[in-house]
XYZ file of C-alpha atoms in Angstrom:
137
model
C -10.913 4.147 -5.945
C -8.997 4.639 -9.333
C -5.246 3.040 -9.918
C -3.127 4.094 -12.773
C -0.294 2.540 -13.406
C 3.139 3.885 -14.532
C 6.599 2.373 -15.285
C 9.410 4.563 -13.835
C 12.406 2.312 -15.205
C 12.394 -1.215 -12.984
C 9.417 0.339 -10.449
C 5.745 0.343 -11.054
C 4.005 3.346 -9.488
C 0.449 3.072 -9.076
C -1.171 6.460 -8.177
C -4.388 5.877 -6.450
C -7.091 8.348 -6.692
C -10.628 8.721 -5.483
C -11.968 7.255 -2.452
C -11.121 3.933 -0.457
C -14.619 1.424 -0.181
C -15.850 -1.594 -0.460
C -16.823 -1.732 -3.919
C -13.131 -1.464 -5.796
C -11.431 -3.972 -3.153
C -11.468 -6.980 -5.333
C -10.827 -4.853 -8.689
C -8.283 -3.939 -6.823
C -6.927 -6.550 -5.464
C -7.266 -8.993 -8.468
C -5.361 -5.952 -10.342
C -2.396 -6.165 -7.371
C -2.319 -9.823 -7.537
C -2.535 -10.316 -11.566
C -0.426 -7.308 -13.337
C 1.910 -6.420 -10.257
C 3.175 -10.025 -8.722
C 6.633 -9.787 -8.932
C 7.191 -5.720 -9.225
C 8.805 -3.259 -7.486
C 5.888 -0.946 -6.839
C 5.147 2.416 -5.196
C 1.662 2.921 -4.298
C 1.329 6.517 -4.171
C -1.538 7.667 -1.727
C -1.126 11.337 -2.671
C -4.777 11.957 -4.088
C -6.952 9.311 -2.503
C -9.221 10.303 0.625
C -9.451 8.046 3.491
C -13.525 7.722 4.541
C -13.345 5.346 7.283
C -12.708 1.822 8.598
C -15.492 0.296 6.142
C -13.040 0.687 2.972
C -9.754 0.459 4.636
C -10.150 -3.126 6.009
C -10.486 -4.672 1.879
C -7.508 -2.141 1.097
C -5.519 -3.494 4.219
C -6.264 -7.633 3.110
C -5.202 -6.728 -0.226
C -1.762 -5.519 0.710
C -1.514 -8.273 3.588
C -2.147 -10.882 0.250
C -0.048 -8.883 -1.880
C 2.899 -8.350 0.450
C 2.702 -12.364 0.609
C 3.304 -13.283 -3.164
C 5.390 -10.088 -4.263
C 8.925 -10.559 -3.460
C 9.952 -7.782 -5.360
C 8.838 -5.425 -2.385
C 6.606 -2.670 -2.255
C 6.324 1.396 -0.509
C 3.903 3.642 0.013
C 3.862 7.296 -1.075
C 2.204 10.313 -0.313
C 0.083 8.910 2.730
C -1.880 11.223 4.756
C -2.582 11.216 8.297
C -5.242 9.389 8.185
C -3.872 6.625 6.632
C -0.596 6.644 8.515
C -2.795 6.610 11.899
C -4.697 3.215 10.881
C -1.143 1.822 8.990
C 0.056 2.541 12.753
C -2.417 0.578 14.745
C -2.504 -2.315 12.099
C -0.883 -5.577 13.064
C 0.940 -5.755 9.330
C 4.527 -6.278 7.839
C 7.224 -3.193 7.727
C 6.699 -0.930 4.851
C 8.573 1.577 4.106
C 6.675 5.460 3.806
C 7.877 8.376 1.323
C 7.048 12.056 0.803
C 6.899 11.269 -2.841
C 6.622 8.588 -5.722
C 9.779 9.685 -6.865
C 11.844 9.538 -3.592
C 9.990 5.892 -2.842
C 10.912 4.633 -6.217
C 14.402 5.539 -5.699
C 15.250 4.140 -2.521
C 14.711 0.884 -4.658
C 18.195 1.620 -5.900
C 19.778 3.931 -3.597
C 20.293 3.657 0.413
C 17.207 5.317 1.749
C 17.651 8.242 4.475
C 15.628 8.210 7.935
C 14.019 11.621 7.666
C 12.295 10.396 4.803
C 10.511 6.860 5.617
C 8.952 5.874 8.073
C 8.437 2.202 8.974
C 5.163 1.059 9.166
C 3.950 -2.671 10.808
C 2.722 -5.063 8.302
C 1.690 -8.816 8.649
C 3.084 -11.578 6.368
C 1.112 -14.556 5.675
C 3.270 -16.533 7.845
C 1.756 -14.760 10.719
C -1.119 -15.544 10.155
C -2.826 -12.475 11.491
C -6.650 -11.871 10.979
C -7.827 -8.411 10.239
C -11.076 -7.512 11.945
C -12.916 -4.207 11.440
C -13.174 -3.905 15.365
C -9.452 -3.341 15.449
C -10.393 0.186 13.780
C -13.188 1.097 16.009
């Protein structure tokens, strides 16, 4: 999985690319935790491919951990089917799901309208939930 990052005014949009595994979860997550504490950010899901519960569990932790010390929010972007079906049937916090970067970024600033976001149950870290791979079997 790739992340670039880009400043759209007061929200940091990080378009993922690639593929979700194992190997990038702490890059990844040391990258959330380090450069984006404290951000509004978008992660836009728009060109990264889902393969399976193997690389989604690392991707879920990290935004469970993230979600925890950021309290200047985050949304999602661009999320396939795939993604929204495991977001679904996670035990997580509510996060908010756009079309696009652009729309997600602006509802930052500006009320947000139904048809467009969907909410999405996330754990906080007061909840103290424990993500096991079963739960995506």
């Amino acid at each position: 999985m790739q992340a670039r990052m880009i400043r759209e005014g007061e929200v940091v949009v990080v378009h993922l690319s690639g593929r979700v595994d194992v190997e990038t979860a702490v890059p990844f997550r040391e990258a959330c935790l380090s450069r984006l504490s404290g951000q509004k950010v978008v992660f836009d899901f728009r060109d990264l491919s889902f393969v399976g519960s193997s690389g989604i569990l690392p991707f879920l932790e990290t935004m469970q951990k993230f979600n925890s010390v950021n309290p200047g929010g985050f949304k999602f972007s661009g999320v396939g089917s795939e993604f929204a079906k495991v977001f679904a049937a996670t035990p997580l916090y509510t996060v908010e799901i756009f079309e696009t970067a652009s729309m997600a970024a602006a509802a930052f600033t500006r009320p947000v309208h139904a048809a467009v976001v969907q909410a999405v149950p996330m754990a906080t870290a007061e909840d103290d939930v424990a993500l096991q791979p079963q739960a995506f079997l």
